[in-house]
Tab-separated table of C-alpha atoms in Angstrom:
chain	number	residue	atom	x	y	z
D	9	MET	CA	132.530	37.509	12.734
D	10	SER	CA	129.720	35.987	14.725
D	11	GLN	CA	127.261	38.542	13.320
D	12	LEU	CA	128.350	37.775	9.718
D	13	LYS	CA	127.841	34.070	10.307
D	14	SER	CA	124.325	34.583	11.721
D	15	SER	CA	123.281	36.751	8.747
D	16	ALA	CA	124.601	34.150	6.328
D	17	SER	CA	122.677	31.422	8.102
D	18	GLU	CA	119.507	33.494	7.985
D	19	ARG	CA	119.910	33.979	4.217
D	20	THR	CA	120.417	30.287	3.781
D	21	SER	CA	117.281	29.435	5.741
D	22	ILE	CA	115.146	31.968	3.887
D	23	HIS	CA	116.430	30.664	0.565
D	24	ASP	CA	115.549	27.143	1.613
D	25	MET	CA	112.060	28.236	2.630
D	26	LEU	CA	111.432	29.851	-0.748
D	27	LYS	CA	112.475	26.637	-2.458
D	28	GLU	CA	110.029	24.620	-0.345
D	29	THR	CA	107.092	27.008	-1.165
D	30	PRO	CA	104.819	25.475	-3.897
D	31	SER	CA	104.389	27.208	-7.204
D	32	ASN	CA	101.249	29.125	-8.294
D	33	GLU	CA	100.015	26.205	-10.419
D	34	ASN	CA	100.215	23.889	-7.437
D	35	ARG	CA	98.357	26.379	-5.256
D	36	SER	CA	95.550	26.786	-7.815
D	37	SER	CA	95.170	23.039	-8.108
D	38	ASN	CA	94.938	22.793	-4.337
D	39	VAL	CA	92.246	25.479	-4.268
D	40	VAL	CA	90.182	23.666	-6.926
D	41	ALA	CA	90.578	20.425	-5.051
D	42	ALA	CA	89.396	22.131	-1.882
D	43	VAL	CA	86.351	23.483	-3.703
D	44	GLU	CA	85.495	20.074	-5.091
D	45	THR	CA	85.686	18.452	-1.671
D	46	LYS	CA	83.006	20.756	-0.228
D	47	PRO	CA	79.691	19.134	0.751
D	48	ALA	CA	76.964	18.730	-1.894
D	49	CYS	CA	74.939	21.813	-2.621
D	50	PRO	CA	71.529	21.503	-0.876
D	51	TYR	CA	69.743	23.759	-3.351
D	52	SER	CA	68.525	23.000	-6.860
D	53	ARG	CA	69.121	26.364	-8.501
D	54	SER	CA	70.847	26.287	-11.873
D	55	VAL	CA	74.557	27.279	-11.800
D	56	PRO	CA	75.879	29.809	-14.340
D	57	THR	CA	78.423	28.658	-16.899
D	58	GLY	CA	81.964	28.771	-15.656
D	59	LEU	CA	81.091	27.961	-12.042
D	60	SER	CA	81.346	24.541	-10.527
D	61	ALA	CA	77.987	22.735	-10.269
D	62	CYS	CA	76.730	20.616	-7.373
D	63	THR	CA	77.528	16.977	-7.731
D	64	SER	CA	74.329	15.807	-5.960
D	65	SER	CA	71.037	15.283	-7.834
D	66	PRO	CA	69.174	18.619	-7.711
D	67	ALA	CA	65.524	19.009	-6.654
D	68	ILE	CA	63.094	19.548	-9.536
D	69	LEU	CA	61.738	23.091	-9.547
D	70	THR	CA	60.396	23.090	-13.101
D	71	PRO	CA	56.568	23.084	-13.528
D	72	THR	CA	55.183	19.552	-13.332
D	73	ALA	CA	52.873	18.086	-15.959
D	74	PRO	CA	49.178	17.526	-15.003
D	75	THR	CA	48.683	14.298	-13.099
D	76	GLN	CA	46.021	11.676	-13.815
D	77	ASN	CA	43.860	13.010	-10.973
D	78	ASP	CA	43.851	16.463	-12.553
D	79	ASP	CA	42.852	14.971	-15.902
D	80	ALA	CA	40.045	12.974	-14.276
D	81	THR	CA	38.770	16.071	-12.462
D	82	ILE	CA	38.745	18.089	-15.682
D	83	MET	CA	36.917	15.340	-17.566
D	84	LYS	CA	34.380	14.956	-14.751
D	85	THR	CA	33.695	18.696	-14.700
D	86	SER	CA	33.300	18.775	-18.477
D	87	SER	CA	30.893	15.842	-18.310
D	88	ARG	CA	28.786	17.605	-15.695
D	89	ILE	CA	28.662	20.786	-17.749
D	90	GLU	CA	27.628	18.784	-20.817
D	91	ASN	CA	24.902	16.970	-18.864
D	92	LEU	CA	23.604	20.266	-17.506
D	93	LYS	CA	23.532	21.696	-21.003
D	94	ASN	CA	21.598	18.728	-22.404
D	95	TRP	CA	19.179	18.796	-19.468
D	96	SER	CA	18.505	22.510	-19.955
D	97	ILE	CA	17.799	22.067	-23.664
D	98	SER	CA	15.514	19.088	-23.043
D	99	THR	CA	13.633	20.899	-20.252
D	100	TYR	CA	13.087	23.930	-22.435
D	101	LYS	CA	11.744	21.841	-25.314
D	102	CYS	CA	9.446	19.803	-23.060
D	103	THR	CA	8.056	22.924	-21.359
D	104	LYS	CA	7.447	24.503	-24.734
D	105	GLN	CA	5.689	21.355	-25.941
D	106	LEU	CA	3.410	21.272	-22.876
D	107	MET	CA	2.455	24.920	-23.268
D	108	PHE	CA	1.719	24.509	-26.967
D	109	GLU	CA	-0.402	21.415	-26.255
D	110	LYS	CA	-2.493	23.315	-23.703
D	111	LEU	CA	-2.878	26.229	-26.102
D	112	GLY	CA	-3.805	23.888	-28.951
D	113	LYS	CA	-0.842	24.915	-31.092
D	114	SER	CA	0.859	21.515	-31.165
D	115	SER	CA	-0.279	17.919	-31.671
D	116	ARG	CA	0.370	15.109	-29.194
D	117	THR	CA	0.808	11.370	-29.593
D	118	VAL	CA	-2.270	9.538	-28.336
D	119	ASP	CA	-2.655	5.837	-27.554
D	120	THR	CA	-6.384	5.637	-26.860
D	121	GLU	CA	-6.432	2.091	-25.490
D	122	LEU	CA	-3.422	2.517	-23.205
D	123	GLU	CA	-4.556	5.882	-21.851
D	124	ALA	CA	-7.985	4.434	-21.053
D	125	GLN	CA	-6.285	1.638	-19.073
D	126	ILE	CA	-4.120	4.185	-17.238
D	127	GLU	CA	-7.145	6.264	-16.287
D	128	GLN	CA	-8.949	3.136	-15.088
D	129	LEU	CA	-5.904	2.220	-12.974
D	130	ARG	CA	-5.886	5.643	-11.337
D	131	GLU	CA	-9.588	5.335	-10.600
D	132	THR	CA	-8.991	1.889	-9.094
D	133	GLN	CA	-6.315	3.310	-6.830
D	134	ARG	CA	-8.675	6.065	-5.650
D	135	LYS	CA	-11.396	3.536	-4.829
D	136	TYR	CA	-8.999	1.194	-3.058
D	137	SER	CA	-7.636	4.140	-1.080
D	138	ASN	CA	-11.173	4.809	0.094
D	139	ILE	CA	-11.583	1.145	1.134
D	140	LEU	CA	-8.286	1.383	2.995
D	141	ARG	CA	-9.393	4.528	4.823
D	142	LEU	CA	-12.702	2.979	5.885
D	143	SER	CA	-11.142	-0.319	6.963
D	144	ARG	CA	-8.604	1.553	9.091
D	145	ALA	CA	-11.423	3.508	10.707
D	146	LEU	CA	-13.347	0.271	11.385
D	147	THR	CA	-10.261	-1.362	12.882
D	148	SER	CA	-9.582	1.648	15.092
D	149	HIS	CA	-13.172	1.864	16.356
D	150	PHE	CA	-13.397	-1.858	16.945
D	151	TYR	CA	-10.115	-1.810	18.844
D	152	HIS	CA	-11.601	0.701	21.276
D	153	VAL	CA	-14.721	-1.486	21.585
D	154	VAL	CA	-12.551	-4.469	22.536
D	155	GLN	CA	-10.646	-2.376	25.060
D	156	THR	CA	-13.927	-1.210	26.579
D	157	GLN	CA	-15.243	-4.775	26.779
D	158	HIS	CA	-12.041	-5.874	28.506
D	159	ALA	CA	-12.292	-3.065	31.060
D	160	LEU	CA	-15.987	-3.824	31.610
D	161	GLY	CA	-15.264	-7.508	32.220
D	162	GLU	CA	-12.619	-6.592	34.801
D	163	ALA	CA	-15.055	-4.251	36.539
D	164	PHE	CA	-17.760	-6.975	36.669
D	165	SER	CA	-15.252	-9.461	38.094
D	166	GLU	CA	-14.171	-7.012	40.782
D	167	LEU	CA	-17.763	-6.255	41.781
D	168	ALA	CA	-18.531	-9.976	41.967
D	169	GLN	CA	-15.999	-10.278	44.780
D	170	LYS	CA	-17.370	-7.282	46.670
D	171	SER	CA	-21.107	-7.906	46.179
D	172	PRO	CA	-22.102	-11.388	47.429
D	173	GLU	CA	-25.796	-10.703	46.781
D	174	LEU	CA	-25.113	-10.123	43.023
D	175	GLN	CA	-22.074	-12.308	42.649
D	176	GLU	CA	-23.652	-14.786	40.240
D	177	GLU	CA	-24.985	-12.067	37.898
D	178	PHE	CA	-21.694	-10.189	37.893
D	179	LEU	CA	-19.783	-13.379	37.133
D	180	TYR	CA	-22.075	-14.188	34.179
D	181	ASN	CA	-21.519	-10.745	32.662
D	182	SER	CA	-17.813	-10.831	33.391
D	183	GLU	CA	-17.438	-14.165	31.589
D	184	THR	CA	-19.482	-12.885	28.637
D	185	GLN	CA	-17.311	-9.791	28.246
D	186	ARG	CA	-14.164	-11.883	28.451
D	187	ASN	CA	-15.379	-14.150	25.663
D	188	LEU	CA	-16.329	-11.117	23.575
D	189	THR	CA	-12.893	-9.634	24.202
D	190	LYS	CA	-11.177	-12.846	23.139
D	191	ASN	CA	-13.231	-13.098	19.949
D	192	GLY	CA	-12.770	-9.386	19.328
D	193	GLU	CA	-9.003	-9.743	19.509
D	194	THR	CA	-9.238	-12.578	16.995
D	195	LEU	CA	-11.316	-10.414	14.659
D	196	LEU	CA	-8.839	-7.566	15.118
D	197	GLY	CA	-6.095	-9.859	13.828
D	198	ALA	CA	-8.136	-10.529	10.682
D	199	LEU	CA	-8.919	-6.809	10.211
D	200	ASN	CA	-5.276	-5.831	10.630
D	201	PHE	CA	-4.228	-8.442	8.082
D	202	PHE	CA	-6.850	-7.196	5.623
D	203	THR	CA	-5.813	-3.552	6.105
D	204	SER	CA	-2.120	-4.344	5.711
D	205	SER	CA	-2.704	-6.273	2.476
D	206	VAL	CA	-4.863	-3.541	0.946
D	207	ASN	CA	-2.288	-0.941	1.956
D	208	THR	CA	0.483	-2.907	0.245
D	209	LEU	CA	-1.598	-3.308	-2.896
D	210	CYS	CA	-2.679	0.322	-3.015
D	211	ASN	CA	0.433	2.213	-1.919
D	212	LYS	CA	3.191	-0.070	-3.165
D	213	THR	CA	2.106	-2.373	-5.975
D	214	ILE	CA	-0.210	0.024	-7.803
D	215	GLU	CA	2.038	2.980	-6.997
D	216	ASP	CA	5.017	1.198	-8.563
D	217	THR	CA	3.060	0.767	-11.790
D	218	LEU	CA	1.924	4.393	-11.712
D	219	GLN	CA	5.552	5.446	-11.326
D	220	SER	CA	6.307	3.666	-14.592
D	221	VAL	CA	3.266	5.403	-16.091
D	222	ARG	CA	4.668	8.795	-15.078
D	223	GLN	CA	7.988	7.920	-16.716
D	224	TYR	CA	6.088	6.883	-19.849
D	225	GLU	CA	4.172	10.185	-19.920
D	226	ALA	CA	7.408	12.166	-19.520
D	227	ALA	CA	8.967	10.160	-22.367
D	228	ARG	CA	5.882	10.889	-24.492
D	229	ILE	CA	6.333	14.633	-23.967
D	230	GLU	CA	10.038	14.407	-24.867
D	231	TYR	CA	9.196	12.356	-27.948
D	232	ASP	CA	6.611	14.888	-29.123
D	233	ALA	CA	8.945	17.802	-28.386
D	234	TYR	CA	11.764	16.368	-30.507
D	235	ARG	CA	9.284	15.278	-33.172
D	236	THR	CA	7.995	18.846	-33.423
D	237	ASP	CA	11.587	20.107	-33.561
D	238	LEU	CA	12.366	17.706	-36.395
D	239	GLU	CA	9.225	18.667	-38.307
D	240	SER	CA	10.171	22.344	-38.069
D	241	LEU	CA	13.508	21.553	-39.783
D	242	MET	CA	11.910	19.468	-42.536
D	243	PRO	CA	11.473	22.360	-45.045
D	244	LYS	CA	15.230	22.978	-44.939
D	245	ALA	CA	17.610	21.015	-47.073
D	246	ASP	CA	18.547	17.575	-45.840
D	247	GLY	CA	22.090	16.860	-44.783
D	248	THR	CA	22.614	19.919	-42.621
D	249	VAL	CA	24.233	19.527	-39.224
D	250	ASP	CA	21.159	20.736	-37.301
D	251	PHE	CA	18.867	18.389	-39.192
D	252	ASP	CA	21.118	15.361	-38.607
D	253	GLU	CA	21.389	16.100	-34.887
D	254	ALA	CA	17.633	16.619	-34.618
D	255	GLN	CA	17.003	13.330	-36.410
D	256	LYS	CA	19.373	11.454	-34.075
D	257	SER	CA	17.752	12.975	-30.986
D	258	PHE	CA	14.290	12.167	-32.312
D	259	GLU	CA	15.215	8.548	-32.969
D	260	MET	CA	16.738	8.149	-29.507
D	261	HIS	CA	13.648	9.546	-27.749
D	262	ARG	CA	11.338	7.526	-30.001
D	263	GLN	CA	13.052	4.290	-28.963
D	264	ASN	CA	12.858	5.280	-25.298
D	265	PHE	CA	9.171	6.105	-25.688
D	266	MET	CA	8.378	2.779	-27.358
D	267	LYS	CA	10.356	0.883	-24.711
D	268	LEU	CA	8.484	2.535	-21.811
D	269	ARG	CA	5.128	2.028	-23.519
D	270	THR	CA	5.807	-1.707	-23.807
D	271	GLU	CA	6.978	-1.820	-20.193
D	272	VAL	CA	3.837	-0.049	-18.948
D	273	THR	CA	1.589	-2.374	-20.916
D	274	ILE	CA	3.245	-5.471	-19.425
D	275	LYS	CA	3.221	-4.067	-15.888
D	276	MET	CA	-0.451	-3.175	-16.055
D	277	LYS	CA	-1.314	-6.649	-17.271
D	278	PHE	CA	0.536	-8.357	-14.407
D	279	LEU	CA	-0.830	-5.830	-11.925
D	280	ASP	CA	-4.404	-6.624	-12.909
D	281	GLU	CA	-3.820	-10.346	-12.442
D	282	ASN	CA	-2.132	-9.807	-9.079
D	283	ARG	CA	-4.869	-7.425	-7.907
D	284	ILE	CA	-7.615	-9.949	-8.651
D	285	LYS	CA	-5.728	-12.727	-6.863
D	286	VAL	CA	-4.955	-10.655	-3.748
D	287	MET	CA	-8.394	-9.102	-3.394
D	288	HIS	CA	-10.124	-12.458	-3.876
D	289	LYS	CA	-8.225	-13.807	-0.876
D	290	GLN	CA	-8.672	-10.700	1.267
D	291	LEU	CA	-12.395	-10.290	0.580
D	292	LEU	CA	-12.982	-13.939	1.454
D	293	LEU	CA	-11.100	-13.451	4.714
D	294	PHE	CA	-13.023	-10.288	5.557
D	295	HIS	CA	-16.398	-11.896	4.882
D	296	ASN	CA	-15.718	-15.099	6.841
D	297	ALA	CA	-14.216	-13.303	9.832
D	298	ILE	CA	-16.999	-10.715	10.140
D	299	SER	CA	-19.726	-13.307	9.674
D	300	ALA	CA	-18.218	-15.706	12.224
D	301	TYR	CA	-17.728	-12.983	14.817
D	302	PHE	CA	-21.168	-11.415	14.686
D	303	SER	CA	-22.882	-14.816	14.535
D	304	GLY	CA	-21.007	-15.848	17.672
D	305	ASN	CA	-19.295	-18.766	15.971
D	306	GLN	CA	-15.931	-18.807	17.728
D	307	VAL	CA	-14.830	-22.058	16.106
D	308	ALA	CA	-15.438	-20.720	12.590
D	309	LEU	CA	-13.617	-17.482	13.449
D	310	GLU	CA	-10.534	-19.330	14.639
D	311	ALA	CA	-10.674	-21.648	11.627
D	312	THR	CA	-10.736	-18.633	9.320
D	313	LEU	CA	-7.540	-17.256	10.823
D	314	LYS	CA	-5.850	-20.646	10.610
D	315	GLN	CA	-6.895	-20.916	6.960
D	316	PHE	CA	-5.052	-17.673	6.131
D	317	ASN	CA	-2.116	-18.331	8.506
D	318	ILE	CA	-2.809	-15.306	10.705
D	319	LYS	CA	-1.289	-15.170	14.166
D	320	VAL	CA	-3.302	-13.194	16.680
D	321	LYS	CA	-1.502	-10.798	19.005
D	322	THR	CA	-3.699	-9.728	21.857
D	323	PRO	CA	-3.560	-5.983	22.614
D	324	ASN	CA	-3.346	-6.656	26.374
D	325	SER	CA	-0.461	-9.103	26.202
D	326	ALA	CA	2.959	-7.898	27.244
D	327	PHE	CA	5.681	-7.435	24.649
D	328	PRO	CA	8.198	-10.311	24.486
D	329	SER	CA	11.603	-9.700	25.961
D	330	TRP	CA	14.661	-9.379	23.803
D	331	LEU	CA	15.645	-12.944	24.801
D	332	GLU	CA	12.405	-14.312	23.313
D	333	GLN	CA	12.743	-12.320	20.077
């Protein structure tokens, strides 16, 4: 009887357990809920249809559109290529024009009056360069003369102390050489000022105008090259694309040529006025300083330097310290 009771109790407990077990629908809903509670998918790959997708915002793996920097780089490269193309065409036409001019196969635009002034300016620069070279040589030689006079005066002064029998004569000569050295240093200041002014006029002021002249001559060649190109297209019918482009290029270079010609004319006019003014002052300084020195007129020599506001720096004086500068 005890065995029958235990088997009946076991059946009852198993039956109760089966009742407590959830149905298939409940188990599937629990599985889906468990899937949905998983952490967000860290990847951004697309999920096939029918599978649950990640709830988090996915990373973008699709190709990105070109940024503004890429567009600017492309435009800059295209601009450089276009500039190189235009430069190559212009260089070819100008070289062809120059060769044809030398061979006598092409005409050139000539401004007789302006070209005569340009040639005169170049000749003036050559002559002033020669004056500059000679004045530098004079200054250099005279500097060594002053140094020699200074050394000679020191030697006379030293011998005056060691030779009592000739002390008076040595002192006279020593004092003379010292005075000559002092006046020579004053004249050196005037010569250096003259050389510096001529150098500025020759290698900066005139050279600046000649630089504009070179730009004008290059513009003249470009103008003639595009003029010849336009004339070669004249027999063809008007209104073609090549003829319109050639006419636009010709007009642009013609305006540039006329602008530079006007600029050169104005610069040469002002340069001539400035040259006369500067050289008048410098030649007066040179004449007065040389005359005063070789006539022994120390007062006139110093007055000349004061007149032109020239400060004399003696070659034998020590350089000022950085506190004094």
